[in-house]
Every structure is written in structure tokens, then in C-alpha cells.
GROMACS .gro file of C-alpha atoms in nm:
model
  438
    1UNK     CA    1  -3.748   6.834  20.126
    2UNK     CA    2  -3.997   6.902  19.798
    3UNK     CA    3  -4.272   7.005  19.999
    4UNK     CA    4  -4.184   7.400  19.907
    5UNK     CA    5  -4.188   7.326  19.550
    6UNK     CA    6  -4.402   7.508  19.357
    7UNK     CA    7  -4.680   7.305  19.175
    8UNK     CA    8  -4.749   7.583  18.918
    9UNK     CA    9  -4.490   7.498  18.669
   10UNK     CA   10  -4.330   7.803  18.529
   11UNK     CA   11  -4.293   7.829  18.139
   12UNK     CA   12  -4.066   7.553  18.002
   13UNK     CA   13  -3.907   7.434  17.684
   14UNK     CA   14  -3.742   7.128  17.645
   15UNK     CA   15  -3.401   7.130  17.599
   16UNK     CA   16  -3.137   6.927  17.404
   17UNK     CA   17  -2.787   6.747  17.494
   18UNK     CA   18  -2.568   7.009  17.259
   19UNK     CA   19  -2.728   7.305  17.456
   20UNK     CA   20  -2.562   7.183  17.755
   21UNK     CA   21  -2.146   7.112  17.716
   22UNK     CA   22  -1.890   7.242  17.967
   23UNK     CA   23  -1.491   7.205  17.898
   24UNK     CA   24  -1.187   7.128  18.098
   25UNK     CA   25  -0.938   7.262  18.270
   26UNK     CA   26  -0.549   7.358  18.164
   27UNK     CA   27  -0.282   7.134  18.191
   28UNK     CA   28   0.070   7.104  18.113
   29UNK     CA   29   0.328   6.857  18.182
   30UNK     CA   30   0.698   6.844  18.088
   31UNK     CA   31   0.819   6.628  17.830
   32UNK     CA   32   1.091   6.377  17.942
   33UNK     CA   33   1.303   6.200  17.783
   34UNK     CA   34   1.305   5.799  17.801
   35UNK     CA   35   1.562   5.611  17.989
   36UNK     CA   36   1.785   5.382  17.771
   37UNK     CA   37   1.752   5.024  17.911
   38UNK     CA   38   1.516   5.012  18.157
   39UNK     CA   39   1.242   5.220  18.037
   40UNK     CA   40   1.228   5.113  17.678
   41UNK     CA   41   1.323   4.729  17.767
   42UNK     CA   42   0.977   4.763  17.944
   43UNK     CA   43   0.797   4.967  17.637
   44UNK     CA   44   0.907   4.625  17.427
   45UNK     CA   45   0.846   4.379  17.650
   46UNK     CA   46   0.525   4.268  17.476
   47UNK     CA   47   0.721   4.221  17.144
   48UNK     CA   48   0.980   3.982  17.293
   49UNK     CA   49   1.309   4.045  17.442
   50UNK     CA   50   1.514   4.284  17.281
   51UNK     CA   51   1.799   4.147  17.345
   52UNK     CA   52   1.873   3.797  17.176
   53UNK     CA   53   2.102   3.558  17.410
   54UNK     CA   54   2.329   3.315  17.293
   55UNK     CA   55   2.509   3.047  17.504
   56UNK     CA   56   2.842   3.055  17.645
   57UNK     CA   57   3.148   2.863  17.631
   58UNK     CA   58   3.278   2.654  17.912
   59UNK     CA   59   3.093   2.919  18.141
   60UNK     CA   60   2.739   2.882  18.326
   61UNK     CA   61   2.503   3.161  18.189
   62UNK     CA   62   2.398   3.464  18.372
   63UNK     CA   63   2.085   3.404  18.605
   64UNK     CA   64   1.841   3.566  18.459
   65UNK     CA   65  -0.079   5.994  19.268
   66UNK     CA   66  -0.187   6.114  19.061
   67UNK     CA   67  -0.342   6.453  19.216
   68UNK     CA   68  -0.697   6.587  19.092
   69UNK     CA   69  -0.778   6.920  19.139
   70UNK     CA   70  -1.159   7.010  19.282
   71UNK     CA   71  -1.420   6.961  19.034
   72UNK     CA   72  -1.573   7.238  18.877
   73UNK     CA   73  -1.926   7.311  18.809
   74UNK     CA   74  -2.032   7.494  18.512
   75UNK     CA   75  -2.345   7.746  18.528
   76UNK     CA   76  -2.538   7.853  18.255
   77UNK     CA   77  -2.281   8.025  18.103
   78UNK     CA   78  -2.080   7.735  18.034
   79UNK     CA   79  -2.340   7.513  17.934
   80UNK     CA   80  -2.324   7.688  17.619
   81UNK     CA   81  -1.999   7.629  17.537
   82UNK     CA   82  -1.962   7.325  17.286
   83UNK     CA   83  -1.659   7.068  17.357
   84UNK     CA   84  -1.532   6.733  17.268
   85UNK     CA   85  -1.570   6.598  17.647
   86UNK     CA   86  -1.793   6.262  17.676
   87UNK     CA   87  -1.871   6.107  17.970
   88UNK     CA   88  -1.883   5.763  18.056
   89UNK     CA   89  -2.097   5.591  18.369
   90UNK     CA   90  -1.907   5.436  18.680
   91UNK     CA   91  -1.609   5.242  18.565
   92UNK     CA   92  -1.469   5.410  18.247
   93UNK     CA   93  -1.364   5.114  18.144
   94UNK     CA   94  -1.595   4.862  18.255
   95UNK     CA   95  -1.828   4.924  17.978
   96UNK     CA   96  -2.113   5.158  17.941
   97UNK     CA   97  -2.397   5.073  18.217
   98UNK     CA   98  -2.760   5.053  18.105
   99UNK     CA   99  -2.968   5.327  18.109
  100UNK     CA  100  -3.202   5.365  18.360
  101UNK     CA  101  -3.489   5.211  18.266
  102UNK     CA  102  -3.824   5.429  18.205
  103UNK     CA  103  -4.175   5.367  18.362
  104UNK     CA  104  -4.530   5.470  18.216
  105UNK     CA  105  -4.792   5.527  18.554
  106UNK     CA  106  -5.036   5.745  18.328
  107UNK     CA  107  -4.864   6.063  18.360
  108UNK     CA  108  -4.629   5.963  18.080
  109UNK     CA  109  -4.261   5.836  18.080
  110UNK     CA  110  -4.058   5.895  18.394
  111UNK     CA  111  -3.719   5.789  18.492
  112UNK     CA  112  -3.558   5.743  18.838
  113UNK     CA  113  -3.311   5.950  18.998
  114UNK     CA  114  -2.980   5.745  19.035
  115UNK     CA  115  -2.688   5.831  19.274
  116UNK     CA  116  -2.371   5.669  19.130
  117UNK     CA  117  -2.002   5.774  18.983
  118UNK     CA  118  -1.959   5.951  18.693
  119UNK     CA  119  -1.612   6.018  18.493
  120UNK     CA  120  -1.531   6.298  18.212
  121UNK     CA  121  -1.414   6.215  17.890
  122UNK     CA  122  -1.234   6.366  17.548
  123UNK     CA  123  -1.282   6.260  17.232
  124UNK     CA  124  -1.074   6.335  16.983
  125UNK     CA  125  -0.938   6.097  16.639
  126UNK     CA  126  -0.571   6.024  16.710
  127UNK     CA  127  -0.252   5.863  16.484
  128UNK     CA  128  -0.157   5.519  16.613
  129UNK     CA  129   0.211   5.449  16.480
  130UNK     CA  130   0.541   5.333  16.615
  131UNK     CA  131   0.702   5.556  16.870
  132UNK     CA  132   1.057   5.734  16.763
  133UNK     CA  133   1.218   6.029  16.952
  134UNK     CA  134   1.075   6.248  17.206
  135UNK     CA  135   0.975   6.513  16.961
  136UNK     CA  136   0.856   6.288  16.694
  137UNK     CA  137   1.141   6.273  16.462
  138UNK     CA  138   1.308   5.934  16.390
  139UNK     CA  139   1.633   5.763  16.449
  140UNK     CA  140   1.908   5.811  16.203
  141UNK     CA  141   2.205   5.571  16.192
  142UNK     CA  142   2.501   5.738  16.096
  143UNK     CA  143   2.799   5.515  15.938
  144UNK     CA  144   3.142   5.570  16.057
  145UNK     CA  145   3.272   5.238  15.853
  146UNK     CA  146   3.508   5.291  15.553
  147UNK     CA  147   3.442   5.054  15.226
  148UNK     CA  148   3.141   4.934  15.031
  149UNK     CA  149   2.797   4.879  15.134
  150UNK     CA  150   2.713   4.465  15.108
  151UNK     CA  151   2.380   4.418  15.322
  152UNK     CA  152   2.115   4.707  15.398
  153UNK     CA  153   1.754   4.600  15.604
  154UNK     CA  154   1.456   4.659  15.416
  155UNK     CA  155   1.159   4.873  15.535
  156UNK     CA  156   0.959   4.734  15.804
  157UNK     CA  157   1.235   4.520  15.957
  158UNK     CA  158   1.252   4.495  16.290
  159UNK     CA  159   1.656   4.517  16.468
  160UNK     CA  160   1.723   4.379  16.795
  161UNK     CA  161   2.016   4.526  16.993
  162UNK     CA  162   2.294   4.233  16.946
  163UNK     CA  163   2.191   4.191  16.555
  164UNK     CA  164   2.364   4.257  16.269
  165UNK     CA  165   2.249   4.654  16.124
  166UNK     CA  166   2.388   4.638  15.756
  167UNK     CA  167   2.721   4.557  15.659
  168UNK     CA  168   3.011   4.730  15.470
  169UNK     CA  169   3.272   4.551  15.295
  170UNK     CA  170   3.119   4.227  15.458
  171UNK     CA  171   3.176   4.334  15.750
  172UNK     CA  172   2.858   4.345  16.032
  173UNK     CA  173   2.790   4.647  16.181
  174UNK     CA  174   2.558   4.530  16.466
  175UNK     CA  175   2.304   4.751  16.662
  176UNK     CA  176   2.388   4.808  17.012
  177UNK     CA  177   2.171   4.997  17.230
  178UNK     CA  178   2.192   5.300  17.455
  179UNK     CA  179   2.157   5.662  17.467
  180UNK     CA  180   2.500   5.827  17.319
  181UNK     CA  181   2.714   5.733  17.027
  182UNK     CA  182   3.005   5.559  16.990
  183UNK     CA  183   3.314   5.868  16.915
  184UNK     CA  184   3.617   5.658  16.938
  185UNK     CA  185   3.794   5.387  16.929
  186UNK     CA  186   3.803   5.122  17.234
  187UNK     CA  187   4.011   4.872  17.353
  188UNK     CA  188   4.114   4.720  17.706
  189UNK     CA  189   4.220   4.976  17.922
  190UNK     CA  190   4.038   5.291  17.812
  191UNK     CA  191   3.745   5.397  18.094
  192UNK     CA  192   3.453   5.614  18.036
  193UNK     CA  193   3.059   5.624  17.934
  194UNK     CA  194   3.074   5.505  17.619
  195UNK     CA  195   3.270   5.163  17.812
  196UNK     CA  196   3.012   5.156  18.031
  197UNK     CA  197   2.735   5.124  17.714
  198UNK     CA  198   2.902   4.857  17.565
  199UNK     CA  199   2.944   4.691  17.912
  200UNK     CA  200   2.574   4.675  17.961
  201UNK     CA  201   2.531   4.537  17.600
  202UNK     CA  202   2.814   4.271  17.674
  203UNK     CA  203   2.622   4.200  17.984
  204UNK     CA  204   2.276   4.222  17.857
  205UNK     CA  205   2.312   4.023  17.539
  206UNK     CA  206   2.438   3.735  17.770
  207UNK     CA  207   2.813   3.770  17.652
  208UNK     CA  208   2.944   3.799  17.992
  209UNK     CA  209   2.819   3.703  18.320
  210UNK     CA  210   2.751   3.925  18.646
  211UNK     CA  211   3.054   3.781  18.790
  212UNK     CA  212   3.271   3.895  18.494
  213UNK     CA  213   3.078   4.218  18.476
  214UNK     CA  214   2.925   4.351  18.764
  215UNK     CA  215   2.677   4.675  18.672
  216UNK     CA  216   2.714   4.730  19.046
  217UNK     CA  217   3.081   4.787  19.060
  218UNK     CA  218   3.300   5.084  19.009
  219UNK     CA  219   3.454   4.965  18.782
  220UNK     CA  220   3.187   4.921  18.519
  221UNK     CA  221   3.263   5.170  18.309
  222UNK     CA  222   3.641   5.008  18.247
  223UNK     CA  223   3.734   4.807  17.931
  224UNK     CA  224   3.866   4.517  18.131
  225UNK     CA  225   3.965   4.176  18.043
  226UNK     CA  226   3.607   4.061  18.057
  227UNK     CA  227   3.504   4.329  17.846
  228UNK     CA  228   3.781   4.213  17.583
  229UNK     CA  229   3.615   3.823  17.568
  230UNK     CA  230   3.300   3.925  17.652
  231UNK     CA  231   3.351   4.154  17.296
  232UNK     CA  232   3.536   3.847  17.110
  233UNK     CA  233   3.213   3.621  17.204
  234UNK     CA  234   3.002   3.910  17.029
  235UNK     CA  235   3.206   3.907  16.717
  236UNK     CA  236   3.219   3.545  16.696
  237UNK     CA  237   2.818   3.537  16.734
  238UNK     CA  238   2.758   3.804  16.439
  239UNK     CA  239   3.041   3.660  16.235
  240UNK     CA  240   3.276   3.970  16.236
  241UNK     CA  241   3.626   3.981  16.271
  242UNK     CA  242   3.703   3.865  16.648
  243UNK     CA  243   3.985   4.134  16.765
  244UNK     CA  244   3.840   4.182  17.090
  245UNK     CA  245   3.883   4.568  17.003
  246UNK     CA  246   3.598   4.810  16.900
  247UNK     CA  247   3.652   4.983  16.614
  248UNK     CA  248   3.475   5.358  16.535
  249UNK     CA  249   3.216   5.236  16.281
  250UNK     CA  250   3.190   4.837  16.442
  251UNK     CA  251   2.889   4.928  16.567
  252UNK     CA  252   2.590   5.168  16.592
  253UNK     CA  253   2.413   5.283  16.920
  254UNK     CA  254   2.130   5.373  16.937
  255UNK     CA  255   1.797   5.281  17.189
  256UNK     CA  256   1.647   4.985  17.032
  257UNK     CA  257   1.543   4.785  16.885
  258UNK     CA  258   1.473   4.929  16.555
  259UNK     CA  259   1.191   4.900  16.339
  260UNK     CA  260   1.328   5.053  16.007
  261UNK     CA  261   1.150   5.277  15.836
  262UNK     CA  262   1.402   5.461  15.541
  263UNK     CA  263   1.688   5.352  15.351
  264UNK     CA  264   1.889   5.606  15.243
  265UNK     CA  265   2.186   5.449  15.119
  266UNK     CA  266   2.164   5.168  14.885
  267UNK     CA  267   2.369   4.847  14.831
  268UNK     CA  268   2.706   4.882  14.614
  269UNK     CA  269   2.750   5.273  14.719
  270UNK     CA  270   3.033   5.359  14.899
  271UNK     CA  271   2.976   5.403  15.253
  272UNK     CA  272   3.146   5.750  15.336
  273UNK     CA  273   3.183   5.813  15.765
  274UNK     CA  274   2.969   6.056  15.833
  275UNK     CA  275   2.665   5.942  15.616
  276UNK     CA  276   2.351   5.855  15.743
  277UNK     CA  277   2.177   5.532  15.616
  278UNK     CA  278   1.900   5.453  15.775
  279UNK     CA  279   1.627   5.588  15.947
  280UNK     CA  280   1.409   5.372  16.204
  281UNK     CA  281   1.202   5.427  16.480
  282UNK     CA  282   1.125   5.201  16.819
  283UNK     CA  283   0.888   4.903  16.826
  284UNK     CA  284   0.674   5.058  17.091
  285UNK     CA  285   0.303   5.160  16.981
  286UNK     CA  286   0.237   5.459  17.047
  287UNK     CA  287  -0.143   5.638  16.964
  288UNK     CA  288  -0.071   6.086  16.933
  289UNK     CA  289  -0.378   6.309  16.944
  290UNK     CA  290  -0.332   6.636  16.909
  291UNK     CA  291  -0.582   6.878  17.135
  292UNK     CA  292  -0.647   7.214  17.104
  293UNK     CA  293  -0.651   7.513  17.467
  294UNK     CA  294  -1.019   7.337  17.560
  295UNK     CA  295  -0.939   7.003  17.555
  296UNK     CA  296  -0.582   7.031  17.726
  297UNK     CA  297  -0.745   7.116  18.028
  298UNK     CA  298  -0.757   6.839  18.316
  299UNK     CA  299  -0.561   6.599  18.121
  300UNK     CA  300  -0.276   6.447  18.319
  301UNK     CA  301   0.032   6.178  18.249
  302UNK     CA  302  -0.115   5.820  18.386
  303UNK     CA  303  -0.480   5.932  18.241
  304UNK     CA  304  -0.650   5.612  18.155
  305UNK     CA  305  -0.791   5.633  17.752
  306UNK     CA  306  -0.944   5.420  17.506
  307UNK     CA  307  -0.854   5.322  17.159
  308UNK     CA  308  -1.094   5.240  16.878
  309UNK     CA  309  -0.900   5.084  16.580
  310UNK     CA  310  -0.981   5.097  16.272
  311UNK     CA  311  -1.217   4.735  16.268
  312UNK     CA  312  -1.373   4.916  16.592
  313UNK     CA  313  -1.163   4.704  16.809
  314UNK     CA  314  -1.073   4.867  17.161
  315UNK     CA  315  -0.748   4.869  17.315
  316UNK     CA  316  -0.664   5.025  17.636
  317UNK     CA  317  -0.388   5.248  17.705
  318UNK     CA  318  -0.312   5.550  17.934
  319UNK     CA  319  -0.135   5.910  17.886
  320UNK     CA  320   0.246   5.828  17.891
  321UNK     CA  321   0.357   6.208  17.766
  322UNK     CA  322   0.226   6.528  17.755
  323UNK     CA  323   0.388   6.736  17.422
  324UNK     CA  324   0.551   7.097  17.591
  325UNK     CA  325   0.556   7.267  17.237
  326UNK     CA  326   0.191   7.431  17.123
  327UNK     CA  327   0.222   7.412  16.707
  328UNK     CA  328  -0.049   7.527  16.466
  329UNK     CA  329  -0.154   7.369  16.171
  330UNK     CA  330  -0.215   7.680  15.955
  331UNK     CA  331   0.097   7.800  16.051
  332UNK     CA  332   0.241   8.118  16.245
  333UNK     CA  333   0.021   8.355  16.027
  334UNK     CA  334  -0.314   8.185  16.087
  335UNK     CA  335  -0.202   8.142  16.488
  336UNK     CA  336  -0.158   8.502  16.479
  337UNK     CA  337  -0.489   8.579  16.296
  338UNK     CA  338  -0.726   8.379  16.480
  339UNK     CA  339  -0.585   8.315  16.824
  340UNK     CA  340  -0.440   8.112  17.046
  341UNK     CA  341  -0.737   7.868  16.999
  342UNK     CA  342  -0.554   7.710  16.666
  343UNK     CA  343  -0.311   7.577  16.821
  344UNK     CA  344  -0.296   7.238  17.001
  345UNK     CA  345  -0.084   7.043  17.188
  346UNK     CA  346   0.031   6.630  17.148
  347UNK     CA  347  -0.038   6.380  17.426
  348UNK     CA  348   0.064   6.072  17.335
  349UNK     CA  349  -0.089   5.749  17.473
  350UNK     CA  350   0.041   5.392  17.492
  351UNK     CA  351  -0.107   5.105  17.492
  352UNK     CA  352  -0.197   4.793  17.756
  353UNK     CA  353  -0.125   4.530  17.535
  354UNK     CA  354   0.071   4.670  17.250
  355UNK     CA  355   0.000   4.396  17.078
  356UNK     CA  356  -0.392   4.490  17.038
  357UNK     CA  357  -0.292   4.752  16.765
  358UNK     CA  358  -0.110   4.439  16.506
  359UNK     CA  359   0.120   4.604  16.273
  360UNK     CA  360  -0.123   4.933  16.173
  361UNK     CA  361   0.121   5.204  16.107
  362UNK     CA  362   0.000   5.576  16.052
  363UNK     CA  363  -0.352   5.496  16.154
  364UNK     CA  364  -0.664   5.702  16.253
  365UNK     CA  365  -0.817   5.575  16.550
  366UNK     CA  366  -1.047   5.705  16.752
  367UNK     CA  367  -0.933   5.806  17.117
  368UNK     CA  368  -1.102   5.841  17.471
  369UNK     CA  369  -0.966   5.995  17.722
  370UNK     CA  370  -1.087   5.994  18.093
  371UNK     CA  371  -0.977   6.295  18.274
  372UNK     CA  372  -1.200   6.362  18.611
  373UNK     CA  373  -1.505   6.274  18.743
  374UNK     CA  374  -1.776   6.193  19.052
  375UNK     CA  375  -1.772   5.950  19.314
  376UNK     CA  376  -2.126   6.027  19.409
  377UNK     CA  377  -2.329   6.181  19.134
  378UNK     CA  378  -2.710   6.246  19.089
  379UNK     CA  379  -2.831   6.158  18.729
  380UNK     CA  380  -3.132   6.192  18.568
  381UNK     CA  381  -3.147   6.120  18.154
  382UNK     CA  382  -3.031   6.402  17.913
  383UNK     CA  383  -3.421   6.440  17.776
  384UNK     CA  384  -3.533   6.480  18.111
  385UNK     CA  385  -3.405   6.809  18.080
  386UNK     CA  386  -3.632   7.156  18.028
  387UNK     CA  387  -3.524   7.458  17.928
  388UNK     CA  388  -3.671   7.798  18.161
  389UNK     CA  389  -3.786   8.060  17.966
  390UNK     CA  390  -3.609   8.291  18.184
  391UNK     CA  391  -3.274   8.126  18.110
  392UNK     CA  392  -3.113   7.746  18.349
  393UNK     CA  393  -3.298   7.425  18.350
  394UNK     CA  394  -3.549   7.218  18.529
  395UNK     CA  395  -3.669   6.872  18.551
  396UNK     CA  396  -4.018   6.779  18.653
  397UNK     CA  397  -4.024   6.560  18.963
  398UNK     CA  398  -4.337   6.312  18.937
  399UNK     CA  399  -4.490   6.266  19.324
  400UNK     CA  400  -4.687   5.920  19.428
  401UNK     CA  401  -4.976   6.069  19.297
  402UNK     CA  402  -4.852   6.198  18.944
  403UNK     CA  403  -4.912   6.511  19.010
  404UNK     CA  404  -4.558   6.714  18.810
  405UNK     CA  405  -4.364   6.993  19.019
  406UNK     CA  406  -4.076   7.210  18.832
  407UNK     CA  407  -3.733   7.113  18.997
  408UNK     CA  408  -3.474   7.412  18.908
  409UNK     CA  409  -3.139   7.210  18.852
  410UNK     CA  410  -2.781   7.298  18.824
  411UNK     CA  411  -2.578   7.056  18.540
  412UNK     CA  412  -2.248   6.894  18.591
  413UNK     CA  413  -2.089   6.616  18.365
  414UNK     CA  414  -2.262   6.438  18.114
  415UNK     CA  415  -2.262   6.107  17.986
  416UNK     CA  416  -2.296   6.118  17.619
  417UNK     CA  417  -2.275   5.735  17.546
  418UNK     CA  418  -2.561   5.651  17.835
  419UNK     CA  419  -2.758   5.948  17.783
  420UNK     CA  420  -2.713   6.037  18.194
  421UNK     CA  421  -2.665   6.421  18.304
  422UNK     CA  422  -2.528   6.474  18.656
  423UNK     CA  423  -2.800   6.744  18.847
  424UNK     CA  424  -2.762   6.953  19.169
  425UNK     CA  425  -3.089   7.089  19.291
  426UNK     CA  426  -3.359   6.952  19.533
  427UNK     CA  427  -3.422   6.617  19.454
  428UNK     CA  428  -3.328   6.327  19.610
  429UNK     CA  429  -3.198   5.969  19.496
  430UNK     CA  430  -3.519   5.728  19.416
  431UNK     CA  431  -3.735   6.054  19.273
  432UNK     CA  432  -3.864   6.018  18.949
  433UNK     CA  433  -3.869   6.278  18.674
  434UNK     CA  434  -4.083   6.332  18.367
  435UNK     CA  435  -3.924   6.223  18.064
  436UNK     CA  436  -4.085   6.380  17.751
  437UNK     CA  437  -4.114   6.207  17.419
  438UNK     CA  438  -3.878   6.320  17.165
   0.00000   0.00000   0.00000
């Protein structure tokens, strides 16, 4: 197979990691919008149940491909185009694999050949924080009670759906959770979607059982007789007056739980309907990096990614969202100055084990993210790597008797943290390559 190699080695120069980058490839994804109970019971799962049960009365309680596209080569011209991509060896999150170890036989240092996976990374610094809206933007409560504010949270606080919100004229306005709010007044015999939310909060907060109210039947979204003690156990448990009626302004909906994080009224003020008073976002972690046209490309919802907090503990996560609105940090004029390339994109990524990240809010951390990669790959080390004086590369294969011939290559990925480039050209795994000193 290297028996037509040349042993006259043309004129070489050695060549270095930065000369040879590639980037990725476009990708979009449309933004969707979380589901109320299911999804975002799951996102909190790790920070205990959101909903807090309380016993009954007399009554037994309720039981309890991703698609790659082919991957692309990049030619000389590409090698000169500098990106964030990294790439990591074999499992990308198994940890980073040795590097093939070097030899000395006389004719200097040489390295082996190796035939193995290889995966594509970008790097990029990130915000971890608590997840709110879709777009970013947080929660606002909105009061619709009449009186004088007696209880506000503070900052930080953390709501569970069932629990008390803040109070006017003594009076607990709890949080219950869904997607819509409350716009009238309910009692038994009314039907409709906003029954059907407080139905699911009777039911999920353990004030009713599945016999009483059945999510499965049609008539779930009726204010039935269960709904009317399943509602009079609720107000008993938060201390409210128990009328077995729902008010406009009893309660606030919204998906939960809360972690507050504004008060904008204060306590003594009057609390006008209307007014908002707090804002708050979810207890889910969430890490946003924003990434500019070359880094977008390739990167798909379910990508795995690692996190590097702050006290360079890692946390692993995977792309939950892909933003579908392009923004510019220098604003519409500089966009329109320089290019498309200013502006960038948010993916946001969440975490494993939410509970890695503690209770860092608004933090830079440092973000991996693996977006394609090689199931068979030939690598040789980064300074293996010569430069041809009439433009590519070449390595310098060693034969058995240390004699050096010039091996044209092709480049693929690289692996940045092992020091591994991925070659196509005629060599074979088990070869070794000249690896000069640097």
C-alpha cells in the first residue's frame, strides 16, 4: 500500500494546531413551548415534588433519533478558517483518553497510527441561571384581590403550587399551577378550561382522589361536587376562608413552582386588581450560550454538552431548546454594518442532575457541546503534522528500518484536549509517523 511512496521528501514546514480549524454546519430548530404539568413536573423533579400533599379526612389517599447528516470533510480551504469547535476522543463523556504514547528507535520521536471514534465539539462560555419563559422573560403575578397587602415572599424563595403566594387583607392567595389565568369567578356548576386547571390542582395536591376526580373522564373540566370539597379541603389547608367557591383574585396560576426573583409591591400598599407584584421564574437550571452563524451549525435538540462551573466542577446536561430569534449585541446598526456574522443565536442546555449547579444564579460557566463525529477515525498527533510548501499537509511515515517517506494527508476533526487529528491519506492503522520536537 506505501510501496509507491516517494522517499525523496518534498519541501516541508511544520505546521501548527490553529492553522488547521474547520466549522459546522447550520441548524435551526423551533422553539416550543413547555407543557404545564407534565413537562415541568419532570424539569423539578430533582428539587422535590412540587406539589406538597396533605392527608385526607375520613377518605383513603390517592395511590400514588436524533438524525445526523453526512460528515463533511474540510480541504485546505477550510483548514484556515478559525472556530470554537474542540474535539474530544471516543466517548465524549467518558473522559479524555491518553495520548498515544511516543517511541524514540533513533530516528527521533514517532507516534502510532490509531483507528478509533472521534466526536466534534463547541466551546463557548455560557450563563447558568434559573429557567423562566420561553423567550427569557420572567413570570409576573398579577393581583386580582381587593384590600391591603399583609404577607409578600422575599427574593430567592422558592413557591410550590398548593402554597400560600402573599396575602391581602390576611387573606392567602395560594399559587396554583398551569398554563392560563384564572378570568372569573367559579363555583359548582360552571364547566370550562380554567375548571379543568383547578381540577388537576385539586387532584394533584392530593385534595381529591381519582375516584372523586377522574382526569380521564369527560367530565373533568366540570365544577362538580368533588370539586366543591375537594376546594374546601384546600382552603382549610392554607387557612383561607373555606366557601368551597373560587373567587377572581383567590388564587394565582401560573407553571410552578416559583422561585421569586422581584417584589414589586411592598407590604401595607394597597393591592389594586390589575397590579403586578411579583416577578419569579421556575426552579429548573437552565445553562444559555449564545452562538454566533459558525457555531450554530450541526447543533441539534438532545445534543449531549458539558458544564464547567465556576470551582471547575462538571455537570452534564444536553440541548433542551434551540432559540428561533437571531439578536445582535451591538444592535440593529452594527448587524447592518458588519454582517450577519454578529449575530447569534441561544441554545439553552439543561442539566443531568440539576442539582450539580447548587444555587449559582447568573453564572459564567464554561460549556461543551458535542455535535457530530467518527465511528472509525485514523489519528495521528496534531505535531505530527507538516506543512507542503506548495500548500495541504503531510506526515512522515517511519518504515521498520527508519528510513522517513512524505505521506500527503487530508484533515478531518480534531481533538484539541488529546492533541489527536483525524487523517485520510495512505496510511494504515499500526504505521508510525515522525513526530518533531516542538
Amino acid at each position: 500500500m506505501n510501496s509507491g511512496t516517494p522517499e525523496t521528501a518534498p519541501e516541508t514546514r511544520q505546521a501548527t494546531a490553529p492553522e488547521a480549524r474547520q466549522g459546522t454546519r447550520q441548524a435551526t430548530a423551533p422553539e416550543t413551548a413547555p407543557e404545564v404539568f407534565e413537562e415541568e413536573a419532570a424539569e423539578v423533579a430533582a428539587a422535590g415534588s412540587p406539589w406538597p400533599r396533605r392527608p385526607q379526612k375520613d377518605r383513603p389517599r390517592p395511590p400514588g433519533p436524533r438524525r445526523r447528516g453526512p460528515l463533511l470533510v474540510a480541504a485546505a480551504v477550510a483548514l484556515v478558517a478559525a472556530t470554537a469547535a474542540a474535539i474530544v476522543m471516543t466517548d465524549p463523556f467518558g473522559g479524555s483518553p491518553a495520548t498515544p504514547a511516543r517511541e524514540s528507535d533513533g530516528v527521533g520521536a514517532v507516534a502510532t497510527v490509531r483507528q478509533g471514534p472521534l466526536s466534534a465539539q463547541i466551546n463557548q462560555v455560557g450563563t447558568l441561571s434559573y429557567a423562566a419563559r420561553p423567550d427569557g422573560s420572567a413570570y409576573t403575578a398579577v393581583n386580582q384581590a381587593r384590600g391591603i397587602y399583609t404577607s409578600l415572599p422575599g427574593v430567592g424563595d422558592v413557591i410550590k403550587c398548593g402554597r400560600t403566594l402573599y396575602g391581602v387583607a390576611d387573606n392567602p392567595v395560594p399559587l396554583l399551577c398551569g398554563s392560563r389565568p384564572f378570568y372569573r369567578d367559579l363555583e359548582q356548576g360552571d364547566s370550562g378550561r380554567d375548571v379543568k386547571e383547578l381540577n388537576r390542582n385539586l387532584l394533584a395536591l392530593g385534595h381529591a382522589t381519582s375516584s372523586e376526580l377522574d382526569a380521564d373522564s369527560d367530565d373533568f373540566d366540570d365544577f362538580t361536587a368533588e370539586t366543591e370539597e375537594a376546594l374546601i379541603n384546600l382552603q382549610d389547608a392554607i387557612g383561607a376562608e373555606e366557601t368551597g367557591r373560587l373567587k377572581l383574585g383567590d388564587a394565582v396560576l401560573l407553571p410552578g413552582p416559583l422561585r421569586i426573583t422581584k417584589v414589586v409591591a411592598a407590604p401595607g400598599t394597597r393591592a389594586a386588581p390589575g397590579a403586578p407584584v411579583l416577578e419569579a421564574g421556575t426552579t429548573a437550571r437552565q445553562v444559555r450560550v449564545e452562538l454566533n452563524a459558525s457555531q450554530q451549525t450541526g447543533v441539534n435538540v438532545g445534543d449531549p454538552a458539558r458544564v464547567t462551573l465556576p470551582d471547575n466542577r462538571t455537570a452534564l446536561g444536553k440541548v433542551s431548546r434551540i432559540g428561533a430569534i437571531a439578536s445582535s449585541a451591538g444592535g440593529k446598526d452594527e448587524a447592518s454594518a458588519s454582517g450577519a456574522s454578529t449575530a447569534t443565536l441561544p441554545v439553552y442546555i439543561t442539566l443531568k442532575n440539576p442539582k450539580d449547579a447548587g444555587t449559582l444564579d447568573q453564572a459564567p460557566v464554561q460549556v461543551q457541546i458535542t455535535t457530530d463525529g467518527v465511528k472509525k477515525a485514523l489519528t495521528v498527533p496534531v505535531t505530527a503534522l507538516a506543512g507542503l510548501a506548495g500548500g495541504g499537509f503531510a506526515v512522515e511515515r517511519v518504515d521498520t528500518a527508519g528510513k522517513r517517506h512524505t505521506v500527503p494527508v487530508t484533515l478531518g476533526l480534531f481533538d484539541d484536549a488529546g492533541g489527536q487529528v483525524q487523517i485520510m491519506g495512505k496510511l494504515a492503522p499500526g504505521d508510525r509517523v515522525a513526530v518533531p520536537a516542538t
